[in-house]
Coordinates of C-alpha atoms in Angstrom, one line a residue:
X190 CA 8.5 -18.0 -25.7
X191 CA 12.0 -18.4 -24.2
X192 CA 14.5 -15.7 -25.3
X193 CA 17.1 -18.5 -25.3
X194 CA 15.2 -20.2 -28.1
X195 CA 15.7 -17.3 -30.5
X196 CA 18.4 -17.3 -33.1
X197 CA 21.0 -14.5 -33.1
X198 CA 19.4 -13.1 -36.3
X199 CA 15.9 -13.1 -34.7
X200 CA 17.3 -11.3 -31.6
X201 CA 19.0 -8.7 -33.7
X202 CA 15.9 -8.1 -35.8
X203 CA 13.7 -7.7 -32.7
X204 CA 16.2 -5.5 -31.0
X205 CA 16.4 -3.2 -34.0
X206 CA 12.6 -2.9 -34.1
X207 CA 12.4 -2.3 -30.3
X208 CA 15.1 0.3 -30.5
X209 CA 13.3 2.1 -33.3
X210 CA 10.1 2.3 -31.3
X211 CA 12.0 3.5 -28.3
X212 CA 13.8 6.3 -30.2
X213 CA 10.5 7.4 -31.7
X214 CA 9.1 7.8 -28.2
X215 CA 12.2 9.4 -26.8
X216 CA 12.1 12.0 -29.6
X217 CA 8.7 13.2 -28.4
X218 CA 10.2 15.1 -25.4
X219 CA 7.9 13.6 -22.9
X220 CA 7.9 14.5 -19.2
X221 CA 5.7 12.0 -17.4
X222 CA 5.7 10.7 -13.8
X223 CA 4.2 7.4 -12.7
X224 CA 6.3 6.9 -9.6
X225 CA 3.9 7.1 -6.7
X226 CA 0.3 6.1 -6.0
X227 CA -1.2 9.5 -5.8
X228 CA -4.8 10.3 -6.5
X229 CA -5.5 12.4 -9.6
X230 CA -6.9 15.9 -9.5
X231 CA -10.3 14.6 -10.6
X232 CA -10.3 12.2 -7.7
X233 CA -9.5 15.0 -5.3
X234 CA -12.3 17.0 -6.8
X235 CA -14.8 14.4 -5.7
X236 CA -14.3 15.4 -2.1
X237 CA -14.4 19.2 -2.5
X238 CA -17.7 19.2 -0.6
X239 CA -15.5 18.8 2.5
X240 CA -14.5 22.4 2.3
X241 CA -18.0 23.7 3.0
X242 CA -19.2 20.9 5.3
X243 CA -18.5 22.9 8.5
X244 CA -18.8 26.6 9.2
X245 CA -17.9 28.5 12.4
X246 CA -21.5 28.8 13.3
X247 CA -22.1 25.1 13.0
X248 CA -19.0 23.4 14.4
X249 CA -20.5 21.2 17.1
X250 CA -20.3 17.4 16.8
X251 CA -23.2 15.1 17.3
X252 CA -22.6 15.0 21.1
X253 CA -22.4 18.7 21.3
X254 CA -18.6 19.0 21.4
X255 CA -17.2 22.3 20.1
X256 CA -14.8 20.9 17.5
X257 CA -12.9 24.2 17.4
X258 CA -11.5 23.6 20.9
X259 CA -9.0 21.3 22.5
X260 CA -9.6 17.7 23.6
X261 CA -11.2 14.6 22.1
X262 CA -8.0 12.5 21.9
X263 CA -9.9 9.4 20.7
X264 CA -11.5 11.3 17.8
X265 CA -15.1 12.1 17.0
X266 CA -17.5 9.2 17.8
X267 CA -19.7 9.8 14.7
X268 CA -16.7 9.4 12.4
X269 CA -15.5 6.3 14.2
X270 CA -19.0 4.8 13.9
X271 CA -19.0 5.4 10.1
X272 CA -15.6 3.7 9.6
X273 CA -16.1 0.9 12.1
X274 CA -18.0 -1.5 9.9
X275 CA -15.9 -0.5 6.9
X276 CA -12.7 -1.6 8.7
X277 CA -14.2 -4.4 10.7
X278 CA -13.0 -2.7 14.0
X279 CA -15.5 -2.0 16.8
X280 CA -15.9 1.8 17.1
X281 CA -14.7 1.8 20.8
X282 CA -11.5 0.1 19.7
X283 CA -10.9 2.6 16.8
X284 CA -9.1 5.9 17.3
X285 CA -9.5 8.7 14.7
X286 CA -6.4 10.9 14.6
X287 CA -4.5 13.2 12.2
X288 CA -4.1 12.9 8.4
X289 CA -1.5 10.2 8.1
X290 CA -1.7 6.5 8.9
X291 CA 2.1 6.2 8.3
X292 CA 2.6 8.7 11.1
X293 CA 0.5 6.4 13.4
X294 CA 2.6 3.5 12.3
X295 CA 5.7 5.5 13.2
X296 CA 4.2 6.3 16.6
X297 CA 3.3 2.7 17.3
X298 CA 6.8 1.5 16.5
X299 CA 8.4 4.4 18.5
X300 CA 6.2 3.7 21.5
X301 CA 7.3 0.0 21.4
X302 CA 10.9 0.9 21.0
X303 CA 10.8 3.4 23.9
X304 CA 8.4 1.7 26.3
X305 CA 7.6 -1.8 25.0
X306 CA 4.1 -3.0 24.4
X307 CA 1.8 -3.9 27.3
X308 CA 2.9 -7.5 27.0
X309 CA 6.6 -6.7 26.6
X310 CA 9.3 -7.4 29.1
X311 CA 10.7 -4.0 28.4
X312 CA 11.5 -1.5 25.7
X313 CA 12.3 -2.9 22.3
X314 CA 15.2 -0.5 21.9
X315 CA 18.6 -1.6 23.1
X316 CA 18.1 -5.2 21.9
X317 CA 18.2 -6.6 18.3
X318 CA 14.8 -6.2 16.6
X319 CA 13.8 -7.7 13.3
X320 CA 10.8 -7.0 11.0
X321 CA 9.4 -9.4 8.5
X322 CA 8.7 -7.7 5.2
X323 CA 6.5 -9.5 2.6
X324 CA 7.9 -8.8 -0.9
X325 CA 7.1 -7.2 -3.2
X326 CA 6.0 -4.7 -0.7
X327 CA 5.6 -1.0 0.3
X328 CA 8.8 1.0 0.4
X329 CA 7.7 3.4 3.1
X330 CA 7.0 0.5 5.5
X331 CA 10.5 -0.8 4.9
X332 CA 12.1 2.6 5.2
X333 CA 10.2 3.4 8.5
X334 CA 11.3 0.2 10.1
X335 CA 14.9 0.6 8.9
X336 CA 15.0 4.2 10.2
X337 CA 14.0 3.0 13.7
X338 CA 16.7 0.3 13.8
X339 CA 15.0 -2.9 12.6
X340 CA 16.7 -5.5 10.6
X341 CA 14.5 -6.2 7.6
X342 CA 13.8 -9.8 6.6
X343 CA 12.2 -10.4 3.2
X344 CA 9.3 -12.8 3.1
X345 CA 7.9 -14.4 0.0
X346 CA 4.3 -13.7 -1.0
X347 CA 1.8 -15.8 -2.9
X348 CA -1.9 -15.4 -3.9
X349 CA -3.1 -15.7 -0.3
X350 CA -0.6 -13.5 1.4
X351 CA 2.8 -14.0 3.2
X352 CA 4.4 -17.4 3.0
X353 CA 3.4 -18.8 6.3
X354 CA 6.0 -21.6 6.3
X355 CA 8.7 -19.0 6.1
X356 CA 7.1 -16.8 8.7
X357 CA 6.4 -19.6 11.1
X358 CA 10.0 -20.8 11.0
X359 CA 11.4 -17.4 11.7
X360 CA 8.9 -16.4 14.4
X361 CA 8.9 -19.7 16.4
X362 CA 12.6 -19.7 17.4
X363 CA 13.7 -16.1 17.2
X364 CA 12.6 -13.6 19.9
X365 CA 14.1 -10.7 18.0
X366 CA 11.4 -11.0 15.4
X367 CA 9.0 -8.4 16.7
X368 CA 6.6 -7.8 13.8
X369 CA 5.5 -8.2 10.3
X370 CA 4.0 -5.8 7.8
X371 CA 0.7 -6.9 6.2
X372 CA -1.4 -4.9 3.7
X373 CA -4.4 -7.2 3.8
X374 CA -6.6 -5.9 0.9
X375 CA -5.3 -5.1 -2.6
X376 CA -1.7 -5.1 -1.2
X377 CA 0.9 -2.6 -2.3
X378 CA 2.1 -3.2 -5.0
X379 CA 0.9 -6.6 -6.2
X380 CA -2.8 -6.3 -5.3
X381 CA -3.1 -9.6 -3.4
X382 CA -5.7 -9.8 -0.7
X383 CA -4.8 -12.0 2.3
X384 CA -7.2 -15.0 2.8
X385 CA -9.0 -15.6 6.0
X386 CA -7.2 -18.9 6.3
X387 CA -3.8 -17.2 6.1
X388 CA -5.0 -14.6 8.6
X389 CA -6.0 -17.3 11.1
X390 CA -2.5 -18.9 10.6
X391 CA -0.9 -15.6 11.3
X392 CA -2.9 -15.0 14.5
X393 CA -2.3 -18.5 15.9
X394 CA 1.4 -18.6 15.3
X395 CA 3.5 -19.7 18.2
X396 CA 6.0 -16.8 18.6
X397 CA 9.2 -16.8 20.6
X398 CA 8.5 -13.0 21.1
X399 CA 5.4 -12.8 23.3
X400 CA 4.9 -9.2 21.9
X401 CA 5.1 -10.2 18.3
X402 CA 3.0 -7.7 16.4
X403 CA 1.1 -7.8 13.1
X404 CA 1.1 -4.3 11.6
X405 CA -2.1 -4.6 9.6
X406 CA -2.2 -1.6 7.2
X407 CA -5.7 -1.5 5.6
X408 CA -4.5 1.2 3.2
X409 CA -6.6 -0.1 0.3
X410 CA -9.5 -1.8 2.1
X411 CA -12.0 0.4 0.3
X412 CA -10.2 0.9 -3.0
X413 CA -12.0 -1.5 -5.3
X414 CA -11.8 -1.4 -9.0
X415 CA -14.6 -3.8 -9.7
X416 CA -17.1 -6.3 -8.3
X417 CA -17.0 -8.6 -6.6
X418 CA -14.4 -7.4 -4.1
X419 CA -12.9 -8.7 -0.9
X420 CA -14.2 -7.4 2.4
X421 CA -11.9 -6.4 5.3
X422 CA -11.3 -9.3 7.5
X423 CA -12.2 -9.1 11.2
X424 CA -8.6 -9.6 12.3
X425 CA -9.2 -8.4 15.8
X426 CA -12.0 -11.0 16.3
X427 CA -9.8 -13.8 14.8
X428 CA -6.9 -12.7 17.1
X429 CA -9.1 -12.8 20.1
X430 CA -10.4 -16.3 19.2
X431 CA -6.8 -17.4 18.8
X432 CA -5.8 -16.2 22.3
X433 CA -3.6 -13.4 20.9
X434 CA -6.0 -10.4 21.1
X435 CA -3.1 -7.9 21.4
X436 CA -1.2 -9.1 18.3
X437 CA -2.7 -7.0 15.5
X438 CA -2.5 -3.2 15.2
X439 CA -4.9 -2.0 12.5
X440 CA -4.2 1.1 10.5
X441 CA -6.2 3.0 7.8
X442 CA -6.8 6.5 6.4
X443 CA -8.9 8.5 4.1
X444 CA -5.8 9.9 2.3
X445 CA -6.7 8.3 -1.0
X446 CA -10.5 8.7 -0.3
X447 CA -10.9 12.4 0.2
X448 CA -8.0 14.9 0.2
X449 CA -4.6 13.2 0.3
X450 CA -3.0 15.8 2.5
X451 CA -6.0 16.5 4.7
X452 CA -7.6 13.2 5.4
X453 CA -8.2 11.3 8.7
X454 CA -6.1 8.4 9.9
X455 CA -7.3 5.5 12.1
X456 CA -5.6 3.1 14.4
X457 CA -7.4 0.1 16.0
X458 CA -6.6 -2.8 18.2
X459 CA -7.7 -4.7 21.3
X460 CA -8.9 -2.5 24.2
X461 CA -5.5 -3.0 25.9
X462 CA -3.6 -1.9 22.8
X463 CA -5.9 1.1 22.2
X464 CA -5.4 2.2 25.8
X465 CA -1.7 1.8 25.4
X466 CA -1.5 3.8 22.2
X467 CA -3.8 6.6 23.5
X468 CA -1.9 6.8 26.8
X469 CA 1.5 7.4 25.0
X470 CA -0.1 9.7 22.4
X471 CA -1.6 11.8 25.2
X472 CA 1.9 12.7 26.4
X473 CA 2.4 14.8 23.2
X474 CA -1.0 15.6 21.9
X475 CA -4.1 17.3 23.3
X476 CA -6.4 16.1 20.5
X477 CA -6.6 15.7 16.7
X478 CA -8.1 18.1 14.2
X479 CA -11.8 17.6 15.1
X480 CA -13.0 20.1 12.6
X481 CA -11.6 18.0 9.8
X482 CA -13.1 14.9 11.3
X483 CA -16.5 16.6 11.5
X484 CA -16.2 17.6 7.9
X485 CA -15.6 14.0 7.0
X486 CA -18.5 12.7 9.1
X487 CA -20.9 15.2 7.5
X488 CA -19.6 14.7 4.0
X489 CA -20.1 10.9 4.1
X490 CA -23.0 10.6 6.6
X491 CA -22.9 6.8 6.8
X492 CA -20.8 3.8 5.7
X493 CA -22.8 3.6 2.5
X494 CA -21.8 7.2 1.8
X495 CA -18.2 6.1 1.8
X496 CA -18.9 3.1 -0.4
X497 CA -20.8 5.3 -2.9
X498 CA -17.9 7.8 -2.9
X499 CA -15.4 5.0 -3.6
X500 CA -17.5 3.8 -6.6
X501 CA -16.9 7.2 -8.1
X502 CA -13.1 6.7 -7.6
X503 CA -13.4 3.4 -9.4
X504 CA -15.1 5.0 -12.4
X505 CA -12.1 7.3 -12.8
X506 CA -9.4 4.7 -12.2
X507 CA -10.7 1.7 -14.2
X508 CA -9.9 3.2 -17.6
X509 CA -6.3 3.9 -16.6
X510 CA -5.7 0.3 -15.3
X511 CA -7.4 -1.1 -18.4
X512 CA -5.2 1.1 -20.7
X513 CA -2.0 -0.2 -19.1
X514 CA -3.2 -3.8 -19.4
X515 CA -4.2 -3.3 -23.0
X516 CA -0.9 -1.8 -24.0
X517 CA 1.2 -4.3 -22.2
X518 CA -0.8 -7.1 -23.7
X519 CA -0.4 -5.7 -27.2
X520 CA 3.3 -4.8 -26.9
X521 CA 4.7 -7.4 -24.6
X522 CA 2.2 -10.3 -24.7
X523 CA 2.9 -11.7 -28.1
X524 CA 6.6 -12.0 -27.4
X525 CA 6.1 -13.1 -23.8
X526 CA 8.7 -10.7 -22.5
X527 CA 7.1 -9.8 -19.1
X528 CA 4.2 -10.5 -16.7
X529 CA 2.1 -8.0 -14.9
X530 CA -0.7 -7.9 -12.4
X531 CA -4.3 -7.2 -13.2
X532 CA -5.4 -6.0 -9.8
X533 CA -9.0 -5.9 -8.6
X534 CA -8.2 -2.8 -6.5
X535 CA -5.5 -0.7 -5.0
X536 CA -3.2 1.8 -6.7
X537 CA -0.6 -0.2 -8.5
X538 CA 0.4 -2.6 -11.3
X539 CA 3.4 -4.8 -10.7
X540 CA 5.5 -5.5 -13.8
X541 CA 7.9 -8.4 -13.8
X542 CA 10.6 -8.2 -16.4
X543 CA 13.4 -10.6 -17.3
X544 CA 15.8 -11.0 -14.4
X545 CA 18.6 -8.5 -14.4
X546 CA 16.8 -5.9 -16.6
X547 CA 14.5 -3.9 -14.2
X548 CA 17.1 -1.2 -13.4
X549 CA 18.0 -0.9 -17.1
X550 CA 14.3 -0.5 -18.0
X551 CA 13.9 2.3 -15.4
X552 CA 17.0 4.0 -16.7
X553 CA 15.8 3.8 -20.3
X554 CA 12.4 5.1 -19.4
X555 CA 13.8 8.1 -17.5
X556 CA 16.0 9.0 -20.5
X557 CA 12.8 8.9 -22.7
X558 CA 11.0 11.2 -20.3
X559 CA 9.0 8.7 -18.2
X560 CA 9.9 8.7 -14.5
X561 CA 9.4 5.3 -12.8
X562 CA 9.8 4.2 -9.2
X563 CA 13.4 3.0 -8.8
X564 CA 13.9 -0.7 -9.4
X565 CA 14.2 -2.4 -6.0
X566 CA 11.8 -0.1 -4.2
X567 CA 9.5 -3.0 -3.6
X568 CA 12.2 -4.8 -1.5
X569 CA 13.9 -4.1 1.8
X570 CA 16.8 -1.6 1.5
X571 CA 15.8 -1.0 -2.2
X572 CA 17.5 -4.2 -3.4
X573 CA 15.6 -6.7 -5.5
X574 CA 18.0 -9.6 -5.7
X575 CA 16.6 -10.6 -9.1
X576 CA 16.4 -7.0 -10.4
X577 CA 13.1 -8.0 -12.0
X578 CA 10.2 -6.0 -10.4
X579 CA 8.9 -2.6 -11.3
X580 CA 6.0 -0.8 -9.6
X581 CA 3.7 1.1 -12.0
X582 CA 1.4 3.8 -10.6
X583 CA -1.2 4.8 -13.2
X584 CA -3.5 6.7 -10.9
X585 CA -2.4 10.4 -10.9
X586 CA -1.8 11.4 -14.6
X587 CA -4.6 11.9 -17.1
X588 CA -5.5 8.9 -19.2
X589 CA -3.7 10.0 -22.3
X590 CA -0.4 10.4 -20.3
X591 CA -0.9 7.0 -18.7
X592 CA -1.2 5.5 -22.2
X593 CA 1.9 7.3 -23.4
X594 CA 3.9 6.2 -20.4
X595 CA 2.8 2.6 -20.8
X596 CA 3.9 2.6 -24.4
X597 CA 7.3 3.9 -23.4
X598 CA 7.7 1.4 -20.6
X599 CA 6.8 -1.5 -23.0
X600 CA 9.4 -0.3 -25.5
X601 CA 12.0 -0.1 -22.8
X602 CA 11.2 -3.6 -21.6
X603 CA 11.6 -4.9 -25.2
X604 CA 14.9 -3.1 -25.6
X605 CA 16.3 -4.2 -22.3
X606 CA 15.3 -7.8 -22.8
X607 CA 16.8 -8.1 -26.3
X608 CA 19.9 -6.2 -25.3
X609 CA 20.4 -8.6 -22.4
X610 CA 20.2 -11.7 -24.5
X611 CA 22.2 -10.2 -27.4
X612 CA 25.1 -9.0 -25.2
X613 CA 24.7 -10.0 -21.6
X614 CA 26.0 -7.4 -19.2
X615 CA 28.4 -8.5 -16.5

């Protein structure tokens, strides 16, 4: 249905009905928050066995290391062995570090800015630097690059990943283009998984910057909602075959697998890149929290232990994603007012509303007691030129709150859409 095909009387009638629904929800005095992709308390409970996995009398790792002491900059070998096949990174090319992969991304960018990469002519700082940002994308990626002085360049995304025609045209002739963000599996927020074909294109690109870097954030590589699911791509192997072994930096963490504030983060790359990262890290760190790493190694035991744990997460999350889809289908589908993703994994649903209305939807929802991520958060500098994309995060609240929030959002979309066509705002 096209809104422009409706008569003024039909628009007025639909707006009246939508407003009545909205006012009914607003009168309930709700206070709901679906802004960020946080795990629920029930998901965190799944990993409470971590808290008793290590005692002071039994704090030695598999190789006899006393995890209570200093050292071990590369992380515990047994934990790296568990996550190596899960991330498609050889264990000796994978570092286990602190609790935040975003911190490791910051470190990698800061090291490049201050020192350059192994294949750089010099530090990145002091010269113009640009970062390619697939959109819709992850606001913290964009904010981190912006904070370090990068110009952010939006890149369109399709069902296979970043638009490679656009990427290739920018990378080929511009040496200031130093990197691109990629969330390869169940991307934030649209849930797209990059294809192997697209990955090979990315690794074989002819880049004007010899140190062009792919920041490969495997944040959701294990966060599947249903079968079948994509497997992590061996990006390091593909890069080596392409003659660009140092191009990708791989990141991941257990932050949405175990305890969000007390997980383990990983960074991987070619042997040259891993040595570079470890050398600069060593200047300011004696070693990560090995007790926490030992807890994780004992709790999981094996790669299959991780997979089994993630199936428990899926059991908790699936009903929430299904509820949002059912409510949007019922409330928005018949009038064809919006489109939304039905992800096979990850933590988000992306809602596309009529252009020019996303900010108004977010405002209406907030006034009705449902806090949403700001419109534009999925784009560089927080500006969506179409004002049409809203990120929905249904993971943290209980199911009944997710259902209530989805109903409010649907009512807001209807109100904003019919208001826009009834009396377009300047």
